[in-house]
Coordinates of C-alpha atoms and ligand atoms in Angstrom, one line a residue:
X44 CA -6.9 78.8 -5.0
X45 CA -6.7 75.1 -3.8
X46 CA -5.6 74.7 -0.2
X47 CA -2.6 73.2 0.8
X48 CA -3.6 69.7 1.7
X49 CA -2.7 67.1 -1.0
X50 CA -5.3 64.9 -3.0
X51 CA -5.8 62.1 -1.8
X52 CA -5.6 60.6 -5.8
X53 CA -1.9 60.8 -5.1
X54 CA -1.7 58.8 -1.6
X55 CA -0.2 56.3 -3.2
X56 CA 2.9 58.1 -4.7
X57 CA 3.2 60.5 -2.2
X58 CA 5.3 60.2 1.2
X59 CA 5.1 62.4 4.2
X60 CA 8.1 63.9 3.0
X61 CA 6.2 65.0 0.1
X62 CA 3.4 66.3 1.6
X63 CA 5.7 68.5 3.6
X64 CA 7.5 69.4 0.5
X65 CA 4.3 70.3 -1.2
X66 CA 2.8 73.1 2.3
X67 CA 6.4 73.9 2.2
X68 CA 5.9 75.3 -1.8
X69 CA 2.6 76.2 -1.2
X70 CA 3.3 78.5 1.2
X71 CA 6.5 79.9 -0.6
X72 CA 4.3 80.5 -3.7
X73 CA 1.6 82.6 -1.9
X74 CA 4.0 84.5 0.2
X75 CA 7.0 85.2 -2.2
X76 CA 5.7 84.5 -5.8
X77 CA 2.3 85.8 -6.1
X78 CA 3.0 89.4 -5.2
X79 CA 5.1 89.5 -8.2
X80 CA 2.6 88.4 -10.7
X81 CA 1.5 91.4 -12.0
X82 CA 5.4 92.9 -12.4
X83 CA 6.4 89.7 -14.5
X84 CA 3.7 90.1 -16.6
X85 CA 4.5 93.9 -17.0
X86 CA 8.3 93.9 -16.5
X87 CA 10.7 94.6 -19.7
X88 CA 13.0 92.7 -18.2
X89 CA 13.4 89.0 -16.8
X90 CA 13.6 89.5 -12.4
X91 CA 16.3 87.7 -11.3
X92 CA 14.8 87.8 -8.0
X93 CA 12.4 85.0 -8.4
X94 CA 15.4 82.9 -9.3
X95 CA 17.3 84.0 -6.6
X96 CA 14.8 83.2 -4.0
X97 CA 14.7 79.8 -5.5
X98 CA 18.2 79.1 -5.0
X99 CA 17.8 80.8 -1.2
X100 CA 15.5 77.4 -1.0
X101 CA 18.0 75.0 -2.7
X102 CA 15.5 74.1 -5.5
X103 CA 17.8 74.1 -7.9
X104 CA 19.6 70.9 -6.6
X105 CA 16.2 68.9 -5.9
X106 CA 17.6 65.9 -8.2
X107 CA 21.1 66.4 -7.5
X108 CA 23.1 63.9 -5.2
X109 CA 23.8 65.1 -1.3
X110 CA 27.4 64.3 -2.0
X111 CA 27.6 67.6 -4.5
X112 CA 25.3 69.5 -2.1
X113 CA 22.0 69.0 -3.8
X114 CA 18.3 67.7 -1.9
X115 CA 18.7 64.4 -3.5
X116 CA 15.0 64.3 -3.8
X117 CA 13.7 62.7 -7.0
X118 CA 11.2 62.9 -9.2
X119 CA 8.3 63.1 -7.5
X120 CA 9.5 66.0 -5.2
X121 CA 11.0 68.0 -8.3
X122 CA 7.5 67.7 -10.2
X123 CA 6.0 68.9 -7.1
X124 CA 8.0 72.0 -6.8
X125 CA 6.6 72.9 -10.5
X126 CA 3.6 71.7 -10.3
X127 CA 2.7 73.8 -7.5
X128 CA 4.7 77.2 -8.4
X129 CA 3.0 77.0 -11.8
X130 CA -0.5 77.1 -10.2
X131 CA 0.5 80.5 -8.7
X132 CA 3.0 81.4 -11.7
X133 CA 4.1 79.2 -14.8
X134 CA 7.0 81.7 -15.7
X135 CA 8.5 81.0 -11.8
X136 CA 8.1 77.7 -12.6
X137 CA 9.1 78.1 -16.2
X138 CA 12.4 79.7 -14.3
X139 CA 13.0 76.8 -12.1
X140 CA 12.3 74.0 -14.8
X141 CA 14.3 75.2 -17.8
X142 CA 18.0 75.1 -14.9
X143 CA 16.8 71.9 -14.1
X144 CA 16.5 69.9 -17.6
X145 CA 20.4 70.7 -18.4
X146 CA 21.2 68.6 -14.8
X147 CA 20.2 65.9 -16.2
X148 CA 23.1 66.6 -18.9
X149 CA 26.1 66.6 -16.0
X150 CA 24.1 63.9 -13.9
X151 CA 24.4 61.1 -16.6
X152 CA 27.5 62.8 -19.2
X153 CA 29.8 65.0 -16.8
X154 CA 32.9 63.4 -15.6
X155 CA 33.3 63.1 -12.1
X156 CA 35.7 66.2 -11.9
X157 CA 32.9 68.8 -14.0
X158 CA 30.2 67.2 -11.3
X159 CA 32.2 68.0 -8.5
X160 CA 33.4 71.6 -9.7
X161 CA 29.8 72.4 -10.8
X162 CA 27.0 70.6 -9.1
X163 CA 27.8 72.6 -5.3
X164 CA 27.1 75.7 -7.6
X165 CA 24.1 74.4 -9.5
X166 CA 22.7 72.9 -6.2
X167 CA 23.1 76.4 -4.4
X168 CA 21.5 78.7 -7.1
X169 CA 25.3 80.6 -7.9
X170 CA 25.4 78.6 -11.3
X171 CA 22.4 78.9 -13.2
X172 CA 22.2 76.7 -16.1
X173 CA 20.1 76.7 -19.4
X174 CA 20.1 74.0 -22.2
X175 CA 20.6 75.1 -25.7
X176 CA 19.6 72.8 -29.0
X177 CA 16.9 74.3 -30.7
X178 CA 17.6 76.5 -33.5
X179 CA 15.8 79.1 -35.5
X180 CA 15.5 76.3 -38.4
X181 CA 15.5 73.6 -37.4
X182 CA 13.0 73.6 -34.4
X183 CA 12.3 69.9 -33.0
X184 CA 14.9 68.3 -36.2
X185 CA 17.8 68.4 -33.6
X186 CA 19.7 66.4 -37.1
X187 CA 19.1 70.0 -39.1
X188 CA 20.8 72.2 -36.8
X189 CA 23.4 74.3 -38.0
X190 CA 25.6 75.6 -35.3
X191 CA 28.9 74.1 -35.3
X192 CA 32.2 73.0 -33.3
X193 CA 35.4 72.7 -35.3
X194 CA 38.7 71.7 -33.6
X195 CA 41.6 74.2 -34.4
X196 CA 44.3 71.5 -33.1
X197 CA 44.2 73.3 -29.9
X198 CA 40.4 74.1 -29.1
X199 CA 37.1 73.8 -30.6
X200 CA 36.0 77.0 -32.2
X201 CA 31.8 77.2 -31.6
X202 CA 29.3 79.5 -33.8
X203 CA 25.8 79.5 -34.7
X204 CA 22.8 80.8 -33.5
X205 CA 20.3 79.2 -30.8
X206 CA 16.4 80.1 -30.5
X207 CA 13.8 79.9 -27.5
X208 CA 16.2 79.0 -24.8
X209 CA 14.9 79.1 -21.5
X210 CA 16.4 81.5 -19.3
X211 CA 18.7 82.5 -21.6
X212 CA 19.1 85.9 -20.6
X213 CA 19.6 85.0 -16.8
X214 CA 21.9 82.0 -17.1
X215 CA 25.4 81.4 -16.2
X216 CA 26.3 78.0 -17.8
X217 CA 25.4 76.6 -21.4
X218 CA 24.8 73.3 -22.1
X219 CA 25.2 73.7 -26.0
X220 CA 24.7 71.2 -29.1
X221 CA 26.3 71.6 -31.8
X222 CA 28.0 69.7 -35.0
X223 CA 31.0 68.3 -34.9
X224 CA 31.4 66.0 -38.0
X225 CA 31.3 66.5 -41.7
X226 CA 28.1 66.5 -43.3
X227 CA 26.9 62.9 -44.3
X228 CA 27.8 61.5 -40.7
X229 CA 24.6 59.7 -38.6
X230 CA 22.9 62.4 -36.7
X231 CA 23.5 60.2 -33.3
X232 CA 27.0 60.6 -34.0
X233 CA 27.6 63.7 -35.6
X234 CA 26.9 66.2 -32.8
X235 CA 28.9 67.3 -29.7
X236 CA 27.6 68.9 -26.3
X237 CA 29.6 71.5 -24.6
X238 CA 29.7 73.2 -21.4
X239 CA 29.8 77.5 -22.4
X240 CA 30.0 80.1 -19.9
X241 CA 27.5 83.2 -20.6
X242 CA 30.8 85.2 -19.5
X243 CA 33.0 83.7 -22.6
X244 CA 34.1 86.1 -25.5
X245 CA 31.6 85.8 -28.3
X246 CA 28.2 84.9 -26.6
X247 CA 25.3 87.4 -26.7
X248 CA 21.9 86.3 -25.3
X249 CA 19.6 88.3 -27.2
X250 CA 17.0 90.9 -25.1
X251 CA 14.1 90.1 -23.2
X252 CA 11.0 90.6 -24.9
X253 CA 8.0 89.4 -23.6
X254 CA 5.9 86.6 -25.3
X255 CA 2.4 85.3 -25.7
X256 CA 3.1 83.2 -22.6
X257 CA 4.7 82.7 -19.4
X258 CA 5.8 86.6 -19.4
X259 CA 8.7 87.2 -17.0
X260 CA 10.3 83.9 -18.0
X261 CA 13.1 84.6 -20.8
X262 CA 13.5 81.9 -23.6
X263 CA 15.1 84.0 -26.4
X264 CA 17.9 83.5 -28.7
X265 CA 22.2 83.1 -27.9
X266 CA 24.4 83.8 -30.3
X267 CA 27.7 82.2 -30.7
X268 CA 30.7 84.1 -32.4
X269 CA 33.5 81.9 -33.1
X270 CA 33.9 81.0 -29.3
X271 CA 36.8 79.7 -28.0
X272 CA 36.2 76.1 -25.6
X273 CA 39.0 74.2 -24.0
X274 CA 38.7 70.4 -24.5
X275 CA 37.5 69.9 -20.9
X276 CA 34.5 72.0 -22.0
X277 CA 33.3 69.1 -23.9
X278 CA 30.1 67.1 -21.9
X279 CA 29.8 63.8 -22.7
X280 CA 32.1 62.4 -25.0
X281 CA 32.6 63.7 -28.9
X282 CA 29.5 62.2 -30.8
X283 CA 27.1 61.9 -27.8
X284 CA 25.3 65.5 -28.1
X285 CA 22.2 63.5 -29.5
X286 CA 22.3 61.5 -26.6
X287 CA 22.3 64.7 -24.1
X288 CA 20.0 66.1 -25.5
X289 CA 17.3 63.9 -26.3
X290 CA 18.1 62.3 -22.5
X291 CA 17.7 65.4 -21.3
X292 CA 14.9 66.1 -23.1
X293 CA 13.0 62.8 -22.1
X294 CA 13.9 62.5 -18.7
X295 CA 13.5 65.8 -17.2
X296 CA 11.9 68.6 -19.8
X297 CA 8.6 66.4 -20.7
X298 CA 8.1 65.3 -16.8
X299 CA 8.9 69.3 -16.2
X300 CA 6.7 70.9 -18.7
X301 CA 3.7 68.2 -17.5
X302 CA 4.2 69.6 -14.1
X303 CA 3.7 73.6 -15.6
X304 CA 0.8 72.1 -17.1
X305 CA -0.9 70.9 -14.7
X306 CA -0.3 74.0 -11.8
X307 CA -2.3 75.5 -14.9
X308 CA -4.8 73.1 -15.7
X309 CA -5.6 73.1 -11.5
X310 CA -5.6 77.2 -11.7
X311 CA -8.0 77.0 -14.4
X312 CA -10.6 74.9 -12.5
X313 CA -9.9 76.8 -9.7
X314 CA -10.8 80.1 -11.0
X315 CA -13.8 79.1 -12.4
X316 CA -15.0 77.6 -9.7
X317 CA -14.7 80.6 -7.6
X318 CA -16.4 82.9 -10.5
X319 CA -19.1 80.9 -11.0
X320 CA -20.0 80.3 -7.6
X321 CA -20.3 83.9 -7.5
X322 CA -21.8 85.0 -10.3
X323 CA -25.1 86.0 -9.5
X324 CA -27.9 84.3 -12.0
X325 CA -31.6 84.5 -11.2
X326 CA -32.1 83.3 -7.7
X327 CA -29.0 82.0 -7.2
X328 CA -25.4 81.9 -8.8
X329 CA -24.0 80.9 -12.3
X330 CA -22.8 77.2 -10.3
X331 CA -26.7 76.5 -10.0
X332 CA -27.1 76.6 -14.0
X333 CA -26.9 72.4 -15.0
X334 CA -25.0 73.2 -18.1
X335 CA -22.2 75.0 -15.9
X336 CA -22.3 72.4 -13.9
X337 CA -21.8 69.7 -16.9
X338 CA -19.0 71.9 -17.8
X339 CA -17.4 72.0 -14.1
X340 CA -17.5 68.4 -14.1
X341 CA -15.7 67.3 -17.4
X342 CA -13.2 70.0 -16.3
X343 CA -12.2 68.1 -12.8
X344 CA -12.6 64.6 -14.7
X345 CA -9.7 66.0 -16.9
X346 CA -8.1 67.4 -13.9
X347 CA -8.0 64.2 -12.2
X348 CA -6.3 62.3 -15.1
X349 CA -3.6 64.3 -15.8
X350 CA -3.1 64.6 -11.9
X351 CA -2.8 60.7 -11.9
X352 CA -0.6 60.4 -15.1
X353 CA 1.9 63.0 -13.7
X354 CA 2.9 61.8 -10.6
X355 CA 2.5 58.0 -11.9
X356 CA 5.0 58.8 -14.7
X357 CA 7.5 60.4 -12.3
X358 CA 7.0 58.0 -9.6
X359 CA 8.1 55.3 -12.4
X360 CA 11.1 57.5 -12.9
X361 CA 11.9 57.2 -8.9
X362 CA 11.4 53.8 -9.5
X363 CA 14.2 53.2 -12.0
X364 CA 11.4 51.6 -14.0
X365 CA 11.0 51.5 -17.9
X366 CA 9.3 54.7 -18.1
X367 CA 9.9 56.6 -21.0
X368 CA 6.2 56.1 -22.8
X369 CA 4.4 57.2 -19.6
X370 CA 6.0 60.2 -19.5
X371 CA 5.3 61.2 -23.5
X372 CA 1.7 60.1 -22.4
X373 CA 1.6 62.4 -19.2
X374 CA 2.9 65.3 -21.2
X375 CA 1.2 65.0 -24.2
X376 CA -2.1 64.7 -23.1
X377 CA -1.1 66.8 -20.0
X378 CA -1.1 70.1 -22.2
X379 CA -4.0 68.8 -24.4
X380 CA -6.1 68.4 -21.3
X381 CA -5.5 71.2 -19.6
X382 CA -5.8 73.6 -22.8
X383 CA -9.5 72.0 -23.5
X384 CA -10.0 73.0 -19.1
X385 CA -8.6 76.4 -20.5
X386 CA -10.9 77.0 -23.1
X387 CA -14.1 75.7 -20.9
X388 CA -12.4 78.4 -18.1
X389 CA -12.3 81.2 -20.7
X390 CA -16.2 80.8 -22.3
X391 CA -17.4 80.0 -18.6
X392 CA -15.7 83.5 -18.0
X393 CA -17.4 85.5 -20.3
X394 CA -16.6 88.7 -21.6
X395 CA -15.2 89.2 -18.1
X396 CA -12.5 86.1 -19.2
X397 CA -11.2 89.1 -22.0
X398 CA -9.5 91.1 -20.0
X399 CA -5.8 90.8 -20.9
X400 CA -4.7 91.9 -17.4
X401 CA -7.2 89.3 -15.5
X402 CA -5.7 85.7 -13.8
X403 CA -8.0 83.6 -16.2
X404 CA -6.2 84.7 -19.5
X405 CA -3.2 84.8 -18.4
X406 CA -3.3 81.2 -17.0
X407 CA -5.1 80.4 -21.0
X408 CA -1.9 81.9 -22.4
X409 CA 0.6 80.2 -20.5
X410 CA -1.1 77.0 -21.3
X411 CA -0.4 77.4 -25.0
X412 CA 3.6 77.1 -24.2
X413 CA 3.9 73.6 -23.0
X414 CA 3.4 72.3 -26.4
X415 CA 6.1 73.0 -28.1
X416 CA 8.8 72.5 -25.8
X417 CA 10.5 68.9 -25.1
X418 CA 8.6 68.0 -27.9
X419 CA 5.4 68.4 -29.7
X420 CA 1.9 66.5 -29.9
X421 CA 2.7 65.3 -33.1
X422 CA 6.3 64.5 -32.1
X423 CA 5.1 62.8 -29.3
X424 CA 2.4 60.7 -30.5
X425 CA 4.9 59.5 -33.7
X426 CA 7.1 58.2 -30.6
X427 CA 4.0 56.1 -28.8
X428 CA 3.0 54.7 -32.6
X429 CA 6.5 53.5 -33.0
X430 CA 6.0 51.6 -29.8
X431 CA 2.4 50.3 -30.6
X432 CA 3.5 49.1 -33.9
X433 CA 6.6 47.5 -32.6
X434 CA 4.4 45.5 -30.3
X435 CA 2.3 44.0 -33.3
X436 CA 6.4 43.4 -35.4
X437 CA 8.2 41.5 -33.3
X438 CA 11.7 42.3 -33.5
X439 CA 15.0 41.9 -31.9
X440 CA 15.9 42.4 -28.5
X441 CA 17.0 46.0 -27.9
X442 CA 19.8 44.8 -26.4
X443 CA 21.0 43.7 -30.1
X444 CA 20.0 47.8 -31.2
X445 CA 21.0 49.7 -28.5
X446 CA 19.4 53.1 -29.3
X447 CA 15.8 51.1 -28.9
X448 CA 16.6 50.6 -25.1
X449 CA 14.3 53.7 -23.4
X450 CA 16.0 56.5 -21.6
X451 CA 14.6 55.4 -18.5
X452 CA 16.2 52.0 -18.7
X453 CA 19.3 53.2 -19.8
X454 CA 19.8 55.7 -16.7
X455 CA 17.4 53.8 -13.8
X456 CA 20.2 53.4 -11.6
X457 CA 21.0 57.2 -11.5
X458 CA 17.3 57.6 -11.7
X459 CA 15.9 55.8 -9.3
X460 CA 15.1 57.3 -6.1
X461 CA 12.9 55.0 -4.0
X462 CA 13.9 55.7 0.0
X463 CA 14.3 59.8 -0.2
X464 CA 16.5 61.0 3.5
X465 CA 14.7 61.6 5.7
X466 CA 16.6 65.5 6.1
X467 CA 16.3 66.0 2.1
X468 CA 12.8 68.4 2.5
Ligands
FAD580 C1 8.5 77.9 -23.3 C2 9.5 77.3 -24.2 C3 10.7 76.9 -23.6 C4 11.7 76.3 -24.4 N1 12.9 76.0 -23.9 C5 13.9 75.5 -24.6 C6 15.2 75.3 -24.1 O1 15.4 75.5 -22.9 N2 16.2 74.8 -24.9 C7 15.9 74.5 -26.2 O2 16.8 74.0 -26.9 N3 14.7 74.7 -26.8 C8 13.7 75.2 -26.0 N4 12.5 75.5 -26.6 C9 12.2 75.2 -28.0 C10 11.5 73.9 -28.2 O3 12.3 72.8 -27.9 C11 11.0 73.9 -29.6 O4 9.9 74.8 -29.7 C12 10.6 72.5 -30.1 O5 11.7 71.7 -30.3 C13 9.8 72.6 -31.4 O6 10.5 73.4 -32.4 P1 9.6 74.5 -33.1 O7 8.9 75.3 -32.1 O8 10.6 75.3 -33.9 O9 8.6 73.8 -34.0 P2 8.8 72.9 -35.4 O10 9.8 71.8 -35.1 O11 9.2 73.8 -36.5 O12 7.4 72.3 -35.6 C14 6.3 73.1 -36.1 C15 5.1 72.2 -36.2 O13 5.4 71.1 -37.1 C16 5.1 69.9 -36.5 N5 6.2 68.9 -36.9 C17 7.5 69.1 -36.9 N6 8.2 68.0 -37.3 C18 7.2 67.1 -37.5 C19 7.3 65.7 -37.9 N7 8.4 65.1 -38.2 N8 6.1 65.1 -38.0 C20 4.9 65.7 -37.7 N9 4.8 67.0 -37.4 C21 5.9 67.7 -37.2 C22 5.3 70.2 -35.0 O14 4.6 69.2 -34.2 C23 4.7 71.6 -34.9 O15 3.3 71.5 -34.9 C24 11.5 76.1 -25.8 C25 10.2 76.4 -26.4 C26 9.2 77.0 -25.6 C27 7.9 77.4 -26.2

C-alpha cells in the first residue's frame, strides 16, 4: 500500500497540519483498522469497535466548532480522514462518513441550545448520529417520501419507514425527514426534520445483514411506529427538511462519498501494481508486458484527476467559496473513475482477481456503493446541465429566486475554514 508521505499534486491545498493529520490516519488505519478486515467482511454483525476507536480519536467532531468540543478542522482535514481509512477499509470509512453528513444538519439548522446539548457528545463519539431521508420508494425523489409527522396539539406523532441508512443499526441520534403538510403543498415546504433518539418508544432499526459492498458498515432500514417527539425535537424550523437534507446532502455526503472513492480508486492501483510487478511472465514479470503497462498508466492518469478534483472541491468548501458544482463534479466522476481503475484492477488480476475472499474484489465491490448515495450519476449530471444551460439563458439574479443561490454560498461563513489552530490535529 502507498506510503505515508503525501503527493506532492496536493501541495497546494495541503498545510503541515494536514500532512500530520494524514501520517497520523495512516498509521491508525494500519495499526487498528486493517487487522479487522477480514472480521468485517465475515461478521453478522456491525463492530461497534471500529466506531468506538474513532471517537477515542475525536474524529467524529473534525468539522465541528472548538467551542462545542470538536477539531474545528474543515474540509480538507475531514476528506482526509476518509480518504485515507477507505484505502485500508471503505466500511471504517463508510462508519465515520455516514455520523458526519447529519453534522452538517445541527451545524447550519440546530438552535444554539440543541448545538450546545449535543455537539460535546457528537464531537466525543458518545452520540453517534445517522441521517435518515431515503425511503424504500421513493429513493433519490426526497418530494415522494411517505413517512410522516402530524401534530396531535401537544406533539408530533412520526411513522413511516426509512431504507439504506448508514449506520443505522449503531446510531444513537436520528436526523429524520418526514411530511408535515397536506398533500398538494411545495416539496421545499412541505417536509419537516426532526431530531429521534434510537432509544424512543416505536423505533426499530432493522438487522444487519451484509451487502454487496462495504460489509461491516450497516445501512439498513428504521422503522417508525407512531413515535412520540416533543416540539424541541424539531431541527430547523417546520418546512425546512428539504433544506436539511439536500444541504446536508451537498455539503458533506458528496465531498464524503468522493473521499471513500478515492481510498478505493488509490487501493486499486495499488494492488495491481504490486501483483503485476510480481507476476512472473517470461523473463521477467507481468509489469514488463507494454499492454500492462498501457493499462497501469491510464489507471494513475485517472488516479491523479480525481486526486486533484477532491481536495480542490473541498478546499473551495474551506474557502467559503461558491462551490457546490465542483463538488457534484468531484463525486461524480470520482466513483466513475475509480470503478473504470476497478475494472482494469480486476482483468489485470486474472482469475486470481475471483477470489471472493481476496483485497482486489473486495475493494471492486465497495466501489459500486458510492453511486447511489448523496446522489446518482444521473442525478448529478441533470444538476451540472441545469447550470450549463443557465449560463447560455440568462436569467435573474439568484438573489431575486433564492433556492438558485448554491449551498456553498448560502452557508460559506460557517463553511469556511481558511487558518485551521494550530492545536486542532
Ligand atoms: C452505501 C449507502 C449509504 C447510504 N446512506 C444513506 C443515509 O445515510 N441516509 C439516507 O437517507 N440514504 C442513504 N442511502 C440511500 C441513498 O441516498 C439512495 O440510494 C439514493 O438517494 C438513490 O436512491 P435509490 O438507490 O433508491 O435509487 P433510485 O432513486 O430509485 O434510482 C434508481 C435509478 O434511476 C435513476 N434515476 C432516478 N431518478 C432519476 C431522474 N429524475 N432522472 C434520471 N435518472 C433517475 C437513478 O440515477 C438510478 O440509476 C445510502 C445508500 C448507500 C448505497
Amino acid at each position: 500500500m502507498s506510503a505515508s508521505s503525501t503527493p506532492r499534486v496536493l501541495d497546494t491545498f495541503l498545510t503541515p497540519r494536514h500532512q500530520a493529520l494524514w501520517e497520523d490516519v495512516d498509521a491508525f488505519a494500519d495499526e487498528e483498522i486493517r487487522p479487522r478486515v477480514t472480521h468485517m467482511e465475515t461478521a453478522r454483525y456491525v463492530d461497534r469497535k471500529v466506531a468506538r476507536l474513532l471517537a477515542a480519536r475525536g474524529w467524529f467532531g473534525v468539522t465541528i466548532p472548538k467551542a462545542y468540543g470538536g477539531m474545528q478542522a474543515g474540509h480538507v482535514a475531514k476528506t482526509i480522514l476518509i480518504h485515507r481509512l477507505a484505502l485500508v477499509s471503505a466500511a471504517a470509512a463508510a462508519i465515520l462518513q455516514a455520523s458526519l453528513i447529519p453534522v452538517a444538519a445541527l451545524l447550519h439548522f440546530g438552535t444554539e441550545r440543541q448545538r450546545a446539548d449535543l455537539l460535546p457528545g457528537v464531537a466525543d463519539g458518545s452520540v453517534l448520529l445517522s441521517i435518515a431521508v431515503t425511503e424504500p420508494d421513493q429513493g433519490g425523489h426526497i418530494g415522494g417520501m411517505t413517512t410522516a409527522a402530524e401534530w396531535d396539539g401537544k406533539a408530533w406523532i412520526l411513522t413511516g419507514t426509512k431504507a439504506h441508512i448508514g449506520n443505522s443499526q449503531i446510531a444513537d441520534l436520528h436526523v429524520v425527514v418526514a411530511r408535515t403538510a397536506p398533500p398538494g403543498t411545495r416539496t421545499s415546504e412541505a417536509l419537516t426534520a426532526f431530531l429521534v433518539s434510537g432509544e424512543r418508544r416505536g423505533v426499530s432499526a432493522a438487522r444487519y445483514v451484509g451487502a454487496f459492498g462495504l460489509r461491516g458498515f450497516g445501512f439498513g432500514g428504521i422503522g417508525f411506529d407512531r413515535v412520540r417527539l416533543p416540539p424541541e425535537n424539531v431541527l430547523g424550523e417546520v418546512g425546512q427538511g428539504l433544506a436539511v437534507a439536500q444541504s446536508s446532502s451537498i455539503l458533506y455526503g458528496r465531498p464524503n462519498l468522493t473521499a471513500v472513492s478515492l481510498g478505493l480508486h488509490e487501493a486499486a492501483l495499488d494492488l495491481t501494481t504490486q501483483y503485476v510487478d510480481n507476476r512472473p511472465r517470461y523473463q521477467g514479470t507481468l509489469s514488463d508486458v507494454g499492454v500492462v503497462r498501457d493499462r497501469l498508466g491510464a489507471m494513475a492518469a485517472r488516479l491523479h484527476t480525481a486526486r486533484v478534483l477532491t481536495y480542490h472541491a473541498v478546499d473551495m468548501l474551506d474557502h467559503g467559496t461558491d462551490c457546490d458544482d465542483q463538488l457534484i463534479t468531484a463525486k461524480t466522476f470520482g466513483h466513475e473513475a475509480a470503478v473504470d481503475t476497478g475494472r482494469d484492477a480486476m482483468e489485470l488480476h486474472g482469475a486470481n482477481g475471483l477470489d471472493t475472499s481476496g483485497e482486489v474484489s473486495r475493494v471492486f465491490r465497495d466501489m459500486q456503493t458510492t453511486y447511489a448515495p448523496a446522489g446518482t450519476g444521473e442525478v448529478q449530471r441533470l444538476r451540472l446541465a441545469q447550470t450549463a444551460l443557465r449560463e447560455h439563458r440568462p436569467r435573474p439574479a439568484p438573489e431575486d429566486e433564492p433556492e438558485r443561490i448554491p449551498w456553498s454560498v448560502r452557508f460559506a461563513d460557517h463553511l469556511r475554514h481558511v487558518d485551521p489552530d494550530p492545536t486542532a490535529v
